[in-house]
XYZ file of C-alpha atoms in Angstrom:
613
model
C -4.669 21.972 28.630
C -5.350 19.003 26.383
C -4.081 19.089 22.834
C -6.368 18.856 19.815
C -6.253 15.770 17.571
C -4.523 17.817 14.866
C -1.850 18.970 17.305
C -1.308 15.375 18.445
C -0.962 14.122 14.864
C 1.512 16.848 13.937
C 3.412 16.295 17.179
C 3.716 12.600 16.362
C 5.042 13.444 12.907
C 7.690 15.772 14.332
C 8.647 13.330 17.066
C 9.167 10.438 14.644
C 11.479 12.211 12.240
C 14.917 10.725 11.638
C 17.847 13.129 12.137
C 21.500 12.948 11.167
C 22.545 12.550 14.809
C 19.631 10.453 16.035
C 16.904 8.230 14.679
C 13.284 8.004 15.783
C 12.929 5.855 18.896
C 13.015 2.089 18.496
C 14.439 -0.748 20.534
C 17.567 -0.615 18.400
C 17.681 -4.398 18.147
C 15.442 -7.255 17.062
C 13.967 -9.427 19.800
C 13.525 -12.644 17.851
C 11.621 -14.288 20.686
C 8.730 -11.855 20.160
C 8.752 -11.670 16.348
C 5.084 -11.290 15.329
C 3.351 -13.985 13.307
C 2.805 -12.438 9.836
C -0.421 -14.414 9.357
C -3.598 -13.806 11.342
C -6.033 -16.694 11.570
C -9.338 -17.241 13.331
C -9.457 -20.718 14.832
C -12.846 -22.372 14.503
C -14.042 -20.241 11.580
C -15.308 -22.319 8.622
C -12.788 -22.246 5.773
C -13.408 -21.613 2.104
C -10.379 -22.854 0.201
C -9.911 -20.640 -2.838
C -8.898 -21.832 -6.299
C -5.665 -20.477 -7.762
C -6.970 -18.425 -10.663
C -4.577 -15.487 -11.111
C -2.791 -17.302 -13.950
C -6.045 -17.406 -15.895
C -6.657 -13.640 -15.798
C -6.173 -12.628 -19.431
C -6.088 -8.819 -19.190
C -2.916 -7.193 -20.465
C -1.160 -4.652 -18.276
C -1.633 -1.859 -20.806
C -5.394 -2.526 -20.908
C -5.708 -1.598 -17.237
C -5.188 2.010 -18.288
C -7.756 1.942 -21.115
C -11.191 2.439 -19.548
C -13.561 -0.264 -20.759
C -10.845 -2.388 -22.421
C -11.239 -5.294 -19.977
C -14.674 -6.979 -20.062
C -16.094 -7.456 -16.542
C -15.712 -10.978 -15.155
C -18.686 -12.638 -13.512
C -18.652 -12.464 -9.723
C -18.165 -16.026 -8.475
C -15.762 -17.941 -6.290
C -13.008 -18.110 -8.930
C -13.002 -14.396 -9.785
C -13.100 -13.371 -6.114
C -10.208 -15.775 -5.521
C -8.253 -14.073 -8.330
C -8.953 -10.647 -6.818
C -7.409 -11.628 -3.496
C -4.570 -13.604 -5.070
C -3.541 -10.585 -7.168
C -3.948 -8.024 -4.396
C -3.114 -9.504 -0.984
C -1.873 -12.971 -1.971
C 1.622 -14.435 -1.968
C 3.883 -13.738 -4.945
C 6.829 -15.997 -4.005
C 8.746 -17.670 -1.218
C 12.410 -16.874 -0.591
C 14.843 -19.241 1.081
C 18.318 -18.810 2.530
C 20.241 -21.298 4.672
C 17.125 -23.016 5.926
C 15.141 -19.834 6.568
C 12.044 -19.339 4.449
C 9.761 -16.333 4.128
C 6.914 -15.247 1.881
C 6.613 -12.219 -0.378
C 3.227 -10.781 -1.258
C 1.675 -8.838 -4.113
C 1.100 -5.927 -1.726
C 4.495 -4.646 -0.563
C 5.161 -3.989 3.096
C 7.745 -2.212 5.180
C 10.186 -4.836 6.377
C 7.951 -7.535 4.866
C 6.170 -7.446 8.237
C 2.690 -7.035 6.735
C 0.518 -5.254 9.280
C -2.407 -5.182 6.811
C -5.262 -7.692 7.072
C -7.941 -8.152 4.403
C -11.667 -8.880 4.688
C -14.586 -9.545 2.350
C -18.253 -8.680 2.993
C -20.445 -10.297 0.355
C -24.172 -10.849 -0.112
C -23.237 -14.153 -1.718
C -22.035 -15.357 -5.109
C -21.893 -18.701 -6.923
C -19.744 -20.942 -4.751
C -19.568 -18.423 -1.907
C -22.257 -18.099 0.808
C -23.144 -14.643 2.082
C -21.113 -13.407 4.999
C -18.047 -11.644 6.328
C -14.733 -13.353 5.566
C -11.117 -12.903 6.627
C -8.438 -13.639 4.002
C -5.370 -15.732 4.897
C -2.743 -15.184 2.207
C -0.480 -18.061 3.292
C -3.217 -20.621 2.653
C -5.152 -18.641 0.031
C -8.367 -19.184 1.910
C -11.269 -17.229 3.346
C -12.326 -17.743 6.955
C -16.043 -17.143 7.392
C -16.314 -14.922 10.427
C -20.032 -14.160 10.107
C -22.662 -16.172 8.247
C -25.767 -14.377 6.979
C -29.084 -16.144 6.578
C -31.182 -15.805 3.425
C -33.097 -12.779 4.684
C -29.953 -10.930 5.765
C -28.296 -11.827 2.469
C -31.154 -10.278 0.508
C -31.107 -7.196 2.707
C -27.345 -6.802 2.227
C -27.679 -7.137 -1.554
C -30.220 -4.307 -1.495
C -27.714 -2.041 0.294
C -25.009 -2.580 -2.338
C -24.887 -2.053 -6.121
C -25.789 -5.131 -8.175
C -23.099 -7.777 -7.643
C -21.069 -5.405 -5.494
C -19.152 -6.322 -2.351
C -16.803 -4.711 0.144
C -13.105 -5.346 0.723
C -12.017 -4.184 4.169
C -8.495 -3.438 5.391
C -7.123 -3.237 8.924
C -3.685 -2.924 10.535
C -1.841 -4.593 13.396
C 0.494 -1.779 14.421
C 2.612 -4.076 16.581
C 3.886 -5.972 13.543
C 5.751 -2.845 12.417
C 6.521 -1.476 15.890
C 8.337 -4.723 16.761
C 11.097 -3.655 14.394
C 10.668 0.069 13.803
C 9.399 1.451 17.104
C 7.619 4.797 17.106
C 7.888 5.438 13.362
C 5.890 2.254 12.694
C 2.520 4.030 12.513
C 3.765 5.853 9.421
C 4.692 2.557 7.775
C 1.339 0.980 8.580
C -0.352 3.821 6.701
C 2.040 3.386 3.752
C 1.100 -0.274 3.685
C -2.615 0.518 3.790
C -2.098 2.760 0.743
C -0.218 0.004 -1.081
C -3.049 -2.412 -0.254
C -5.699 0.028 -1.525
C -3.803 0.311 -4.805
C -3.236 -3.446 -4.991
C -6.976 -4.115 -4.635
C -7.761 -1.496 -7.266
C -5.288 -2.927 -9.788
C -6.547 -6.475 -9.194
C -10.134 -5.321 -9.675
C -9.161 -3.576 -12.919
C -7.589 -6.805 -14.204
C -11.025 -8.396 -13.796
C -12.824 -5.472 -15.468
C -14.250 -4.237 -12.155
C -14.398 -0.842 -10.490
C -13.317 -0.112 -6.920
C -13.603 3.061 -4.876
C -12.733 3.956 -1.292
C -15.659 4.484 1.099
C -14.216 7.743 2.367
C -17.266 8.819 4.383
C -17.231 5.641 6.498
C -16.149 6.128 10.102
C -13.589 3.968 11.894
C -16.064 2.766 14.574
C -18.452 1.691 11.788
C -15.695 -0.122 9.929
C -14.504 -1.780 13.129
C -18.006 -3.121 13.766
C -18.414 -4.115 10.131
C -15.233 -6.222 10.181
C -15.814 -7.659 13.644
C -12.739 -5.938 15.061
C -14.723 -4.699 18.066
C -15.772 -8.203 19.130
C -13.814 -8.592 22.351
C -14.913 -12.204 22.778
C -13.213 -13.154 19.521
C -9.955 -11.593 20.732
C -10.153 -12.971 24.288
C -6.714 -13.600 25.703
C -5.121 -11.584 22.900
C -2.897 -8.698 23.986
C -4.017 -5.223 22.976
C -0.951 -4.919 20.745
C -2.200 -7.863 18.667
C -5.583 -6.245 17.996
C -6.421 -4.787 14.592
C -7.180 -1.148 13.872
C -9.682 -0.324 11.115
C -8.161 1.297 8.051
C -10.361 1.415 4.969
C -13.088 -0.262 2.953
C -13.408 -0.359 -0.816
C -16.635 -0.873 -2.708
C -15.977 -3.271 -5.604
C -18.506 -3.244 -8.448
C -18.434 -5.805 -11.288
C -18.676 -3.243 -14.056
C -16.396 -1.372 -16.407
C -14.941 1.769 -14.807
C -17.781 3.913 -13.557
C -17.920 7.574 -14.343
C -16.454 9.481 -11.414
C -19.842 10.846 -10.415
C -21.340 7.350 -10.456
C -18.483 5.866 -8.431
C -18.634 8.598 -5.797
C -22.411 8.332 -5.609
C -22.223 4.552 -5.128
C -19.558 4.898 -2.454
C -21.483 7.634 -0.663
C -24.670 5.588 -0.757
C -22.876 2.565 0.717
C -21.320 4.721 3.448
C -24.699 6.270 4.230
C -26.055 2.768 4.769
C -23.238 1.894 7.179
C -25.662 1.403 10.060
C -27.604 -1.158 8.042
C -24.433 -2.897 6.885
C -23.009 -3.191 10.391
C -26.351 -4.347 11.782
C -26.571 -7.144 9.220
C -22.977 -8.240 9.780
C -23.450 -8.076 13.540
C -26.605 -10.190 13.443
C -24.879 -13.004 11.581
C -23.703 -16.234 13.175
C -20.130 -15.460 14.239
C -17.293 -17.947 14.450
C -13.544 -17.920 15.029
C -11.078 -16.772 17.644
C -8.001 -14.729 16.719
C -4.535 -16.168 17.168
C -1.924 -14.453 19.314
C 0.847 -12.955 17.208
C 3.591 -12.584 19.831
C 4.166 -14.059 23.296
C 5.000 -10.604 24.669
C 5.075 -7.020 23.445
C 6.645 -3.610 23.891
C 4.064 -0.876 24.364
C 4.513 2.260 22.284
C 2.129 4.786 23.836
C 2.891 7.349 21.149
C 1.466 4.992 18.496
C -1.704 4.431 20.485
C -2.036 8.190 20.948
C -1.726 9.032 17.250
C -4.063 6.168 16.335
C -6.669 7.623 18.680
C -6.048 11.187 17.468
C -6.500 10.220 13.814
C -9.574 8.056 14.380
C -12.212 9.038 11.825
C -15.885 9.638 12.530
C -18.581 9.236 9.888
C -18.392 12.313 7.683
C -19.616 13.547 4.352
C -16.402 14.399 2.596
C -16.700 16.953 -0.216
C -16.285 15.464 -3.673
C -13.043 16.350 -5.409
C -13.122 18.612 -8.431
C -11.163 17.063 -11.279
C -9.070 19.189 -13.582
C -9.287 19.233 -17.352
C -8.930 15.855 -19.040
C -5.436 14.526 -19.581
C -4.435 12.753 -22.806
C -4.582 8.936 -22.815
C -1.632 7.183 -21.261
C 1.060 5.843 -23.598
C 1.265 2.094 -24.137
C 3.400 0.255 -21.623
C 4.196 -3.226 -20.440
C 5.261 -4.642 -23.810
C 2.135 -6.767 -24.082
C 2.710 -8.441 -20.711
C -0.265 -9.732 -18.762
C -1.390 -7.649 -15.814
C -1.137 -10.731 -13.605
C 2.487 -11.206 -14.673
C 3.471 -7.642 -13.790
C 1.606 -7.772 -10.477
C 3.007 -11.128 -9.369
C 6.619 -10.523 -10.423
C 6.821 -7.125 -8.724
C 9.760 -7.114 -6.356
C 11.732 -4.584 -4.378
C 15.321 -4.297 -5.518
C 17.841 -4.888 -2.737
C 20.605 -3.056 -4.618
C 21.146 -1.168 -7.874
C 24.108 -1.505 -10.207
C 24.932 2.214 -10.388
C 25.102 1.935 -14.196
C 21.647 1.351 -15.676
C 20.003 4.381 -17.228
C 16.554 4.937 -18.686
C 15.480 7.152 -21.552
C 13.600 10.372 -20.978
C 10.547 8.918 -22.735
C 10.447 6.012 -20.262
C 10.924 8.414 -17.356
C 8.097 10.681 -18.535
C 5.794 7.692 -19.040
C 6.403 6.534 -15.464
C 5.589 9.974 -14.091
C 2.532 10.225 -16.345
C 1.046 7.163 -14.593
C 1.141 9.123 -11.342
C -1.466 11.592 -12.617
C -5.169 10.908 -11.896
C -7.441 10.106 -14.830
C -11.134 9.172 -14.726
C -11.677 5.425 -14.769
C -7.949 4.668 -14.616
C -6.417 2.739 -11.702
C -5.288 3.278 -9.113
C -6.268 6.923 -8.832
C -9.976 6.497 -9.478
C -10.151 4.606 -6.162
C -9.341 7.785 -4.214
C -12.216 10.286 -4.006
C -9.989 13.315 -3.453
C -7.775 15.464 -5.648
C -3.971 14.938 -5.424
C -2.287 16.325 -2.336
C 1.018 14.454 -2.653
C 3.662 15.593 -5.141
C 7.247 14.566 -5.885
C 10.688 16.132 -5.700
C 12.892 14.027 -7.948
C 16.647 13.395 -7.927
C 17.516 12.614 -11.557
C 20.749 10.629 -11.799
C 20.782 8.559 -15.006
C 18.003 9.583 -17.394
C 19.209 9.811 -20.978
C 18.211 13.111 -22.542
C 17.646 14.821 -19.189
C 20.241 16.732 -17.209
C 21.014 15.361 -13.742
C 19.575 17.494 -11.001
C 16.577 18.254 -8.847
C 13.083 18.317 -10.358
C 9.557 18.873 -9.061
C 6.485 16.991 -10.290
C 3.170 18.671 -9.577
C 0.323 16.173 -9.685
C -2.258 18.947 -9.702
C -2.281 22.345 -11.358
C -3.937 23.753 -8.244
C -0.825 22.931 -6.208
C 1.549 25.113 -8.215
C 1.559 28.314 -6.197
C 1.634 26.581 -2.817
C 4.351 24.137 -3.797
C 6.477 26.805 -5.451
C 6.220 28.929 -2.315
C 7.092 25.947 -0.115
C 10.215 25.071 -2.131
C 11.646 28.390 -1.115
C 15.159 28.255 -2.552
C 15.727 30.373 -5.688
C 15.101 27.445 -8.040
C 14.866 27.783 -11.819
C 11.399 26.154 -12.294
C 12.168 25.401 -15.943
C 10.173 23.004 -18.097
C 12.591 20.397 -19.559
C 12.831 20.379 -23.334
C 10.844 17.473 -24.772
C 8.710 16.997 -21.681
C 5.023 16.420 -22.571
C 3.000 19.604 -22.215
C 0.505 18.116 -19.755
C 3.226 16.748 -17.440
C 3.894 19.407 -14.834
C 7.579 18.579 -14.357
C 9.997 21.406 -13.593
C 13.769 21.436 -13.386
C 14.722 23.159 -10.156
C 18.511 22.941 -10.490
C 21.146 21.053 -12.472
C 23.657 19.178 -10.348
C 25.072 15.764 -9.553
C 22.985 14.952 -6.480
C 23.862 11.296 -6.032
C 25.698 11.910 -2.755
C 22.914 14.149 -1.494
C 20.274 11.557 -2.334
C 22.266 8.880 -0.505
C 22.700 11.022 2.601
C 19.017 11.977 2.657
C 17.988 8.302 2.507
C 19.849 7.364 5.705
C 23.114 6.949 3.772
C 21.686 4.092 1.700
C 23.544 3.623 -1.590
C 20.423 2.481 -3.408
C 19.129 6.071 -3.475
C 22.211 7.148 -5.459
C 22.776 4.068 -7.613
C 19.484 4.157 -9.498
C 18.254 6.093 -12.506
C 16.315 8.401 -10.222
C 14.945 8.679 -6.697
C 12.305 10.924 -5.217
C 10.693 12.237 -2.070
C 6.901 12.505 -1.855
C 5.946 15.918 -0.544
C 2.469 16.310 0.937
C 0.380 19.325 1.773
C 0.322 18.197 5.398
C -0.165 20.896 8.034
C -2.656 22.960 6.066
C -4.674 19.874 5.114
C -4.938 18.646 8.697
C -5.943 22.070 9.990
C -8.543 22.414 7.259
C -9.925 18.859 7.129
C -9.003 17.209 10.428
C -6.494 14.795 11.948
C -7.773 11.667 10.098
C -6.258 13.164 6.967
C -2.837 12.373 8.417
C -3.517 8.754 7.560
C -5.080 9.535 4.197
C -2.050 11.492 3.008
C 0.166 8.513 3.820
C -2.301 6.273 1.968
C -1.994 8.504 -1.088
C 1.794 8.254 -0.855
C 1.470 4.454 -0.678
C -0.803 4.413 -3.732
C 1.719 6.562 -5.609
C 4.509 4.200 -4.604
C 2.533 1.183 -5.771
C 1.983 2.788 -9.185
C 5.747 3.361 -9.447
C 6.442 -0.244 -8.482
C 4.290 -1.616 -11.292
C 5.513 0.931 -13.836
C 9.111 0.016 -13.079
C 8.278 -3.681 -13.439
C 6.546 -3.012 -16.762
C 9.207 -0.692 -18.211
C 10.870 -1.896 -21.394
C 13.855 0.389 -21.893
C 16.905 -0.050 -24.089
C 19.099 0.902 -21.145
C 18.177 -2.262 -19.293
C 15.632 -3.722 -16.921
C 14.633 -1.604 -13.935
C 12.917 -2.153 -10.622
C 11.775 0.051 -7.775
C 12.239 0.173 -4.032
C 10.317 2.102 -1.404
C 12.407 3.833 1.252
C 10.900 4.627 4.629
C 14.205 5.615 6.225
C 15.169 9.164 5.319
C 16.301 12.231 7.227
C 13.127 14.282 7.066
C 14.478 17.752 7.732
C 17.709 17.233 5.777
C 15.501 16.651 2.741
C 13.337 19.646 3.667
C 16.409 21.869 3.961
C 17.640 20.702 0.566
C 14.267 21.714 -0.902
C 13.948 24.970 1.033
C 10.935 23.699 2.996
C 10.240 25.351 6.354
C 7.296 24.895 8.689
C 4.872 21.983 8.520
C 2.581 22.947 5.660
C 4.559 20.684 3.315
C 6.353 17.573 4.569
C 7.990 14.549 2.975
C 6.068 11.328 3.680
C 7.759 8.587 1.649
C 10.825 8.129 -0.562
C 11.335 5.922 -3.599
C 14.037 4.909 -6.028
C 14.161 3.217 -9.450
C 17.176 1.628 -11.128
C 18.897 -1.441 -12.519
C 18.517 -4.261 -9.958
C 21.340 -6.449 -8.714
C 19.953 -9.882 -7.932
C 20.946 -11.558 -4.670
C 22.126 -14.959 -5.905
C 22.319 -16.333 -2.375
C 18.539 -16.660 -2.305
C 16.372 -19.424 -3.708
C 12.992 -18.359 -5.122
C 10.033 -20.728 -4.819
C 6.536 -20.567 -6.288
C 4.015 -18.858 -4.007
C 1.540 -21.693 -3.649
C 3.458 -24.838 -4.518
C 2.558 -26.145 -1.056
C -1.144 -25.841 -1.954
C -1.305 -26.697 -5.641
C -2.244 -30.330 -5.097
C -5.212 -29.234 -2.985
C -6.495 -26.464 -5.216
C -8.357 -26.099 -8.474
C -6.293 -25.536 -11.653
C -5.186 -22.023 -12.475
C -6.969 -22.011 -15.841
C -10.585 -20.819 -15.978
C -13.164 -23.496 -15.185
C -16.792 -23.684 -14.009
C -17.564 -22.423 -10.534
C -16.998 -24.942 -7.753
C -18.568 -25.174 -4.350
C -16.147 -24.220 -1.565
C -14.532 -26.844 0.562
C -15.450 -26.097 4.154
C -13.617 -27.341 7.198
C -12.815 -26.349 10.733
C -9.388 -27.991 10.445
C -6.350 -25.796 9.794
C -5.021 -25.804 6.240
C -1.513 -26.957 5.338
C 1.037 -24.374 6.444
C 4.637 -23.541 5.795
C 6.520 -21.780 8.556
C 7.474 -18.277 7.375
C 10.280 -15.988 8.366
C 9.182 -12.383 7.878
C 11.721 -9.870 6.846
C 13.498 -7.077 5.109
C 16.698 -5.156 5.031
C 17.910 -1.594 4.816
C 15.670 -0.704 1.962
C 12.772 -2.746 0.692
C 14.713 -5.966 0.423
C 13.443 -9.413 -0.426
C 16.093 -11.086 1.759
C 13.978 -11.186 4.888
C 14.649 -10.826 8.563
C 16.835 -13.889 8.607
C 19.966 -14.168 10.670
C 22.062 -12.015 8.383
C 19.374 -9.275 8.238
C 19.939 -5.568 8.034
C 19.307 -2.269 9.831
C 16.402 -2.123 12.258
C 15.602 1.463 11.320
C 15.096 1.520 7.598
C 11.365 1.144 7.008
C 12.130 -0.497 3.673
C 9.537 -2.351 1.659
C 9.322 -5.825 0.148
């Protein structure tokens, strides 16, 4: 008897858990001869070389959280270039003993970057209408499909005024090369980080962005040209891209939730028209092979098929009562500065603490507010919550805490965390922040053990596990929600990354690190979780970073600056088009035990961690 998609998704989740005596299946070593190319390109596609404009984006970080505070930028080549530079672009190069690898604004497990980005536009000053693929290494768009004037007008009529789509896809092999069967989880984390990164970048330009949640995977695949076998001729199946998500970007101050959902639903409803127009364009470009050979992971293909999403009409989420405005943060720093300097700490000092006020402010940014990124990009109510190990928060007792991101989750979460916990509200905690002390204890050793014995989980100010309403959600809403819950966890992690980068605390500078390697059921046992209704999907830690002085840091686009427009704002320019490849710098992808910036160079780390960079 064949299993249902939900059963297959839940079976995959159980199968890919790490355990104290065994890890989820992987090769157990790194085959350097098959290391995937971290940059997809389409040979023969006309190129639009983008200006470097992120440095000219004037929005402050704190203004991102004040609806309407950032005036909308005009949609033209320079502003679109800034959107991609601040979301999917490079943030730095790292170098060690002759090895060089790139970091990006969107973090990735192992710095392997399975996520690819696309743009579907009806045209803008300096940018002809068409479907484009973004190449972060060269900061360029490759025009995959060119629309004629009639198709351009028709596309503009299907989208809000000035609006365009940003599409995301995943190459699962890039993660499976290192992490084996658990890689599908990490690809979904990365998709969530990318969704958040696009939303934050749009906010810095005064634009709105919302996920097209009704759109089906076959529609998105056709829309992005992923189903065009001729363009992937000679490319192994493992190098093909799987459709993830599309965001509708609108050049307007944050839309009211009803307006945003209506616009997204209207765009999804017109999916047939959108795909027809893209499909009728003049196509160009052939995908590059990413590896000379591959290891097939049938379990990943099975869960990808099981969680494939059809076109649906998802019910609109009901928002709870309004939350108070967010406190100021970022110390006046520019949004572009926070976004581009975000890094994953490779180690913490075991000393740095943060004040309770800073801690509460970080958690407050994890709550959804209308018109506030990144949560207004997700058209559903929170289903991912946090169990927090507090280690070094001044004014707060060390111990285990629970953060409910929705009042509606209280009864279910309290029942799931079945140990006889205290469920006490900490003194001084803001009334609207649903944070509860479960127990007081020094849990540094426990946190380290849970996170695959990694010291970084114990050496920070706090760490946490993201607990999702998994089994019940899948049984109620279908297997595709397996991916969406991981996306939500990735969005939550991205918010923590930026909040850590922006924190200005008297105890010292802090940074964050995402942790994909944790012993699932050890954490569940610690929390009293049984069954599959609630499961941990992603772990995170925040603390005082220890810099790796062995590494040299280089500017992200120094190899392109002589061929690009200045970073400061200037009039729109016509794109430079060419069929010749742009200047390249050979990268070495990588990561270490946690989300390290050191890369997969010769002195790299564990092959199991699922850490982010």
